[in-house]
Amino acid sequence: GQNIDQPTEMTATEGAIVQINCTYQTSGFNGLFWYQQHAGEAPTFLSYNVLDGLEEKGRFSSFLSRSKGYSYLLLKELQMKDSASYLCAVKDSNYQLIWGAGTKLIIKP
Amino acid sequence: GAVVSQHPSWVICKSGTSVKIECRSLDFQATTMFWYRQFPKQSLMLMATSNEGSKATYEQGVEKDKFLINHASLTLSTLTVTSAHPEDSSFYICSASPHFESGANVLTFGAGSRLTVL
């Protein structure tokens, strides 16, 4: 079966750095996405990786290792508004998006 | 960027009534749209894939006669929750992408519709 694993919840301090991991086992691979979802709102796109390596976008970076079936989202200089759920999703060989359960990130002052 | 509009954003209805939710792609054509449901503190669950001009593809466990999907044009898909019951209360979110089959294309979500069935 297809599966995506990510931690259920993480806590970090304002101004710090946090890394949210995602591991996947899917039928094929056509890219990995990270989305941010604030409570009660729809997800918004953060990043996309299809090749191995690090993609940097401002305070957020995403890393991919296809051989390991592994990705992480790195958030720097954490702000209170970064408190949200972070969803990892993989497009399989049929271009179907397989979603992780999401990681709830709690930022403390 | 791609914009997806969803309406209504919230609705309260009585048990046994039907509710229609609309999803529109505003600046692109979407042959495929996706309907998700999300219960509190849970992840997104794909309900069905809406295909323009043909029948929707439903995920296992989703009743197609209860959740009617119509995708009559390249910019509009509707989800109708028929004979709604309190257990149908949830956050329903649609999404779409231009040329979704292209790996890099990002799925854009509507703002979601929060349904409460009394």
XYZ file of N, CA, C and O in Angstrom, chain B:
472
model
N -1.369 33.632 -10.420
C -1.474 32.224 -10.102
C -2.889 31.724 -10.208
O -3.835 32.493 -10.313
N -3.025 30.400 -10.180
C -4.342 29.790 -10.278
C -5.197 30.125 -9.066
O -4.717 30.110 -7.936
N -6.446 30.432 -9.317
C -7.376 30.770 -8.237
C -8.594 29.863 -8.314
O -9.181 29.667 -9.376
N -8.944 29.303 -7.175
C -10.129 28.455 -7.072
C -11.081 29.089 -6.068
O -10.684 29.396 -4.940
N -12.311 29.294 -6.498
C -13.316 29.906 -5.644
C -14.320 28.849 -5.200
O -14.780 28.045 -6.022
N -14.661 28.863 -3.951
C -15.613 27.873 -3.415
C -16.699 28.611 -2.643
O -16.435 29.541 -1.877
N -17.924 28.147 -2.832
C -19.069 28.827 -2.213
C -20.151 27.826 -1.882
O -20.393 26.909 -2.676
N -20.821 27.894 -0.742
C -20.626 28.896 0.313
C -19.461 28.523 1.216
O -18.996 27.398 1.210
N -19.007 29.456 2.007
C -17.904 29.181 2.916
C -18.398 28.465 4.170
O -17.633 27.752 4.824
N -19.632 28.702 4.508
C -20.204 27.923 5.604
C -21.713 27.814 5.400
O -22.346 28.696 4.805
N -22.280 26.719 5.875
C -23.712 26.511 5.733
C -24.204 25.655 6.893
O -23.532 24.709 7.310
N -25.372 26.030 7.380
C -26.050 25.268 8.423
C -27.377 24.803 7.846
O -28.125 25.607 7.275
N -27.667 23.537 7.989
C -28.924 23.041 7.432
C -29.548 22.031 8.382
O -28.896 21.531 9.302
N -30.806 21.756 8.125
C -31.527 20.775 8.931
C -31.276 19.376 8.390
O -31.056 19.183 7.189
N -31.353 18.419 9.265
C -31.171 17.038 8.868
C -32.218 16.650 7.823
O -33.398 16.996 7.948
N -31.781 15.964 6.767
C -32.694 15.535 5.723
C -32.725 16.434 4.511
O -33.252 16.052 3.459
N -32.156 17.607 4.627
C -32.123 18.521 3.485
C -30.862 18.284 2.666
O -29.955 17.568 3.071
N -30.841 18.911 1.485
C -29.680 18.783 0.602
C -28.936 20.106 0.521
O -29.546 21.176 0.593
N -27.664 20.017 0.361
C -26.807 21.209 0.309
C -25.897 21.112 -0.907
O -25.283 20.066 -1.144
N -25.810 22.209 -1.659
C -24.945 22.238 -2.833
C -23.771 23.164 -2.590
O -23.932 24.294 -2.140
N -22.588 22.679 -2.932
C -21.358 23.464 -2.802
C -20.768 23.627 -4.197
O -20.648 22.658 -4.942
N -20.398 24.857 -4.526
C -19.838 25.129 -5.844
C -18.336 25.384 -5.779
O -17.834 25.996 -4.834
N -17.658 24.930 -6.798
C -16.218 25.128 -6.905
C -15.914 25.626 -8.305
O -16.260 24.968 -9.287
N -15.280 26.779 -8.391
C -14.985 27.384 -9.687
C -13.499 27.676 -9.839
O -12.855 28.182 -8.916
N -12.963 27.339 -10.997
C -11.614 27.777 -11.330
C -11.763 29.117 -12.048
O -12.444 29.210 -13.064
N -11.153 30.147 -11.504
C -11.421 31.499 -11.984
C -10.566 31.924 -13.172
O -11.002 32.706 -14.009
N -9.366 31.433 -13.251
C -8.482 31.936 -14.300
C -7.827 30.808 -15.090
O -6.809 31.016 -15.750
N -8.423 29.633 -15.018
C -7.897 28.530 -15.813
C -9.004 27.502 -15.994
O -10.009 27.512 -15.292
N -8.802 26.637 -16.955
C -9.765 25.569 -17.187
C -9.292 24.308 -16.477
O -8.108 23.961 -16.534
N -10.200 23.652 -15.821
C -9.860 22.467 -15.044
C -10.705 21.287 -15.510
O -11.900 21.210 -15.201
N -10.090 20.380 -16.251
C -10.828 19.185 -16.647
C -11.026 18.259 -15.462
O -11.913 17.411 -15.470
N -10.191 18.433 -14.462
C -10.279 17.599 -13.273
C -10.294 18.476 -12.029
O -9.481 19.383 -11.904
N -11.224 18.194 -11.157
C -11.264 18.853 -9.856
C -11.377 17.775 -8.788
O -11.844 16.677 -9.067
N -10.958 18.091 -7.604
C -10.939 17.114 -6.521
C -11.751 17.631 -5.338
O -11.680 18.797 -4.989
N -12.511 16.738 -4.752
C -13.282 17.077 -3.562
C -12.721 16.325 -2.371
O -12.586 15.100 -2.405
N -12.421 17.097 -1.326
C -11.889 16.532 -0.092
C -12.856 16.812 1.055
O -13.629 17.750 1.038
N -12.720 15.989 2.077
C -13.456 16.215 3.313
C -12.449 16.147 4.455
O -11.509 15.338 4.427
N -12.642 16.980 5.440
C -11.720 17.004 6.566
C -12.499 17.158 7.854
O -13.178 18.169 8.058
N -12.406 16.156 8.707
C -13.014 16.226 10.027
C -12.035 16.911 10.977
O -10.821 16.930 10.715
N -12.542 17.457 12.070
C -11.680 18.200 13.000
C -10.446 17.409 13.418
O -10.538 16.229 13.761
N -9.314 18.062 13.334
C -8.031 17.516 13.765
C -7.611 16.279 12.970
O -6.774 15.501 13.440
N -8.178 16.110 11.795
C -7.780 15.003 10.938
C -7.254 15.531 9.612
O -7.416 16.702 9.290
N -6.629 14.670 8.842
C -6.062 15.109 7.576
C -7.113 15.118 6.476
O -8.261 14.725 6.680
N -6.685 15.588 5.334
C -7.566 15.619 4.173
C -7.889 14.204 3.716
O -7.000 13.360 3.628
N -9.144 13.987 3.384
C -9.547 12.706 2.834
C -10.172 12.958 1.469
O -11.176 13.664 1.361
N -9.572 12.399 0.436
C -10.125 12.562 -0.903
C -11.448 11.811 -1.001
O -11.509 10.623 -0.688
N -12.486 12.540 -1.422
C -13.794 11.909 -1.586
C -13.974 11.409 -3.013
O -14.415 10.292 -3.236
N -13.657 12.293 -3.958
C -13.922 11.958 -5.346
C -13.145 12.868 -6.275
O -12.748 13.971 -5.895
N -12.946 12.358 -7.466
C -12.330 13.137 -8.534
C -13.418 13.482 -9.538
O -14.109 12.592 -10.060
N -13.567 14.762 -9.769
C -14.608 15.253 -10.655
C -14.036 15.457 -12.048
O -13.041 16.151 -12.216
N -14.654 14.835 -13.028
C -14.152 14.888 -14.397
C -15.156 15.619 -15.292
O -16.326 15.240 -15.353
N -14.686 16.636 -15.981
C -15.555 17.417 -16.847
C -16.167 16.558 -17.930
O -15.443 15.848 -18.645
N -17.468 16.585 -18.018
C -18.165 15.871 -19.072
C -18.338 14.386 -18.854
O -18.859 13.687 -19.730
N -17.928 13.883 -17.717
C -18.109 12.452 -17.441
C -18.383 12.240 -15.963
O -18.367 13.186 -15.177
N -18.596 11.003 -15.598
C -18.931 10.691 -14.207
C -17.720 10.877 -13.294
O -16.577 10.645 -13.700
N -18.018 11.254 -12.080
C -16.950 11.396 -11.099
C -16.443 10.028 -10.669
O -17.151 9.024 -10.744
N -15.232 10.012 -10.207
C -14.625 8.794 -9.667
C -14.601 8.918 -8.157
O -13.957 9.813 -7.617
N -15.284 8.013 -7.478
C -15.400 8.104 -6.031
C -14.392 7.190 -5.344
O -14.085 6.092 -5.814
N -13.905 7.651 -4.212
C -13.005 6.835 -3.410
C -13.814 5.761 -2.673
O -15.027 5.905 -2.455
N -13.116 4.744 -2.289
C -13.762 3.637 -1.595
C -14.412 4.138 -0.309
O -13.807 4.884 0.459
N -15.641 3.738 -0.111
C -16.349 4.114 1.103
C -17.166 5.388 0.977
O -17.916 5.730 1.903
N -17.056 6.083 -0.132
C -17.825 7.302 -0.345
C -19.048 6.969 -1.189
O -18.928 6.426 -2.283
N -20.228 7.285 -0.672
C -21.477 6.938 -1.352
C -21.757 7.917 -2.493
O -22.035 9.102 -2.259
N -21.727 7.438 -3.699
C -21.935 8.314 -4.850
C -23.359 8.841 -4.938
O -23.591 9.924 -5.498
N -24.320 8.111 -4.375
C -25.702 8.581 -4.417
C -25.972 9.622 -3.332
O -26.979 10.329 -3.398
N -25.091 9.698 -2.372
C -25.263 10.684 -1.309
C -24.484 11.965 -1.634
O -24.935 13.063 -1.346
N -23.350 11.796 -2.223
C -22.504 12.934 -2.573
C -22.470 13.041 -4.105
O -21.636 12.440 -4.769
N -23.408 13.824 -4.608
C -23.550 13.964 -6.053
C -22.586 15.018 -6.583
O -22.552 16.145 -6.094
N -21.845 14.632 -7.593
C -20.882 15.557 -8.180
C -21.227 15.782 -9.639
O -21.464 14.834 -10.383
N -21.252 17.044 -10.000
C -21.512 17.436 -11.379
C -20.416 18.375 -11.853
O -20.095 19.350 -11.190
N -19.842 18.040 -12.988
C -18.749 18.861 -13.532
C -19.120 19.198 -14.975
O -18.573 18.635 -15.912
N -20.066 20.114 -15.080
C -20.685 20.378 -16.375
C -19.865 21.269 -17.288
O -20.081 21.300 -18.495
N -18.936 22.011 -16.724
C -18.110 22.890 -17.553
C -16.670 22.815 -17.091
O -16.361 22.221 -16.066
N -15.790 23.412 -17.858
C -14.370 23.350 -17.534
C -13.983 24.231 -16.361
O -12.831 24.218 -15.928
N -14.929 25.007 -15.848
C -14.601 25.886 -14.725
C -15.503 25.696 -13.515
O -15.364 26.409 -12.523
N -16.408 24.738 -13.564
C -17.348 24.590 -12.453
C -17.603 23.133 -12.122
O -17.940 22.329 -12.986
N -17.438 22.812 -10.849
C -17.836 21.510 -10.329
C -18.702 21.759 -9.107
O -18.440 22.690 -8.332
N -19.732 20.952 -8.936
C -20.585 21.097 -7.761
C -20.657 19.782 -7.006
O -20.633 18.702 -7.592
N -20.736 19.908 -5.695
C -20.921 18.759 -4.803
C -22.231 18.977 -4.073
O -22.415 20.011 -3.413
N -23.140 18.033 -4.188
C -24.404 18.119 -3.476
C -24.458 17.015 -2.434
O -24.354 15.830 -2.790
N -24.591 17.419 -1.191
C -24.761 16.464 -0.108
C -26.262 16.251 0.035
O -26.994 17.167 0.443
N -26.734 15.076 -0.320
C -28.170 14.813 -0.304
C -28.590 14.213 1.030
O -27.824 13.473 1.661
N -29.794 14.572 1.457
C -30.345 14.062 2.717
C -29.271 14.090 3.812
O -28.897 13.049 4.370
N -28.800 15.286 4.064
C -27.685 15.431 5.009
C -28.077 15.015 6.426
O -29.210 15.224 6.866
N -27.125 14.436 7.114
C -27.299 14.050 8.509
C -26.171 14.647 9.339
O -25.133 15.049 8.794
N -26.348 14.709 10.641
C -25.306 15.326 11.480
C -23.904 14.760 11.255
O -22.918 15.495 11.333
N -23.808 13.478 10.937
C -22.477 12.889 10.721
C -21.812 13.380 9.442
O -20.618 13.122 9.214
N -22.585 14.083 8.601
C -22.012 14.679 7.385
C -21.382 16.032 7.672
O -20.744 16.627 6.784
N -21.584 16.527 8.867
C -20.982 17.813 9.243
C -19.467 17.698 9.134
O -18.847 16.819 9.735
N -18.892 18.575 8.351
C -17.453 18.489 8.086
C -17.011 19.723 7.319
O -17.814 20.589 6.988
N -15.732 19.762 7.019
C -15.135 20.828 6.209
C -14.892 20.218 4.835
O -14.127 19.257 4.704
N -15.572 20.745 3.828
C -15.447 20.215 2.479
C -14.597 21.186 1.656
O -14.875 22.386 1.631
N -13.591 20.658 0.993
C -12.656 21.512 0.252
C -12.502 20.982 -1.170
O -12.298 19.782 -1.354
N -12.598 21.885 -2.130
C -12.353 21.482 -3.504
C -10.971 21.972 -3.922
O -10.401 22.884 -3.305
N -10.452 21.368 -4.956
C -9.152 21.786 -5.454
C -9.044 21.480 -6.933
O -9.754 20.615 -7.456
N -8.152 22.195 -7.580
C -7.960 22.000 -9.016
C -6.585 22.506 -9.411
O -5.930 23.230 -8.646
N -6.186 22.142 -10.601
C -4.907 22.605 -11.124
C -4.976 22.574 -12.643
O -5.547 21.651 -13.210
N -4.414 23.573 -13.293
C -4.323 23.476 -14.747
C -3.338 22.377 -15.119
O -2.259 22.282 -14.532
N -3.723 21.508 -16.012
C -2.852 20.416 -16.475
C -2.311 19.618 -15.296
O -1.108 19.514 -15.098
N -3.229 19.099 -14.499
C -2.820 18.441 -13.258
C -1.882 17.274 -13.505
O -1.056 16.942 -12.677
N -2.004 16.652 -14.675
C -1.183 15.481 -14.924
C 0.300 15.828 -15.015
O 1.145 14.962 -14.893
N 0.592 17.077 -15.230
C 1.988 17.497 -15.211
C 2.477 17.496 -13.778
O 1.879 18.101 -12.904
N 3.558 16.800 -13.523
C 3.992 16.600 -12.148
C 4.176 17.857 -11.346
O 3.850 17.905 -10.166
N 4.681 18.900 -12.003
C 5.047 20.103 -11.253
C 3.861 20.982 -10.933
O 3.956 21.869 -10.100
N 2.743 20.734 -11.571
C 1.644 21.654 -11.362
C 1.033 21.494 -9.984
O 0.738 20.397 -9.525
N 0.842 22.634 -9.348
C 0.410 22.668 -7.957
C -1.100 22.638 -7.867
O -1.793 23.294 -8.626
N -1.587 21.872 -6.932
C -3.014 21.834 -6.653
C -3.386 23.062 -5.832
O -2.799 23.321 -4.781
N -4.358 23.809 -6.341
C -4.838 24.991 -5.621
C -6.168 24.665 -4.978
O -7.040 24.078 -5.625
N -6.315 25.063 -3.735
C -7.529 24.750 -2.996
C -8.469 25.937 -2.943
O -8.049 27.096 -2.882
N -9.759 25.606 -2.927
C -10.743 26.609 -2.585
C -10.672 26.874 -1.098
O -9.972 26.177 -0.366
N -11.411 27.867 -0.654
C -11.343 28.271 0.758
C -12.039 27.278 1.682
O -11.884 27.359 2.902
N -12.789 26.358 1.111
C -13.463 25.364 1.934
C -14.876 25.778 2.300
O -15.220 26.967 2.318
N -15.697 24.779 2.575
C -17.085 25.006 2.990
C -17.332 24.208 4.261
O -17.192 22.990 4.263
N -17.681 24.923 5.303
C -17.938 24.229 6.567
C -19.424 23.941 6.673
O -20.249 24.859 6.724
N -19.766 22.666 6.684
C -21.161 22.235 6.743
C -21.500 21.764 8.142
O -20.795 20.914 8.707
N -22.567 22.315 8.686
C -23.098 21.872 9.973
C -24.525 21.432 9.766
O -25.364 22.200 9.291
N -24.787 20.185 10.082
C -26.131 19.634 9.927
C -26.737 19.466 11.312
O -26.178 18.770 12.164
N -27.868 20.116 11.515
C -28.502 20.083 12.832
C -29.453 18.902 12.982
O -29.982 18.385 11.993
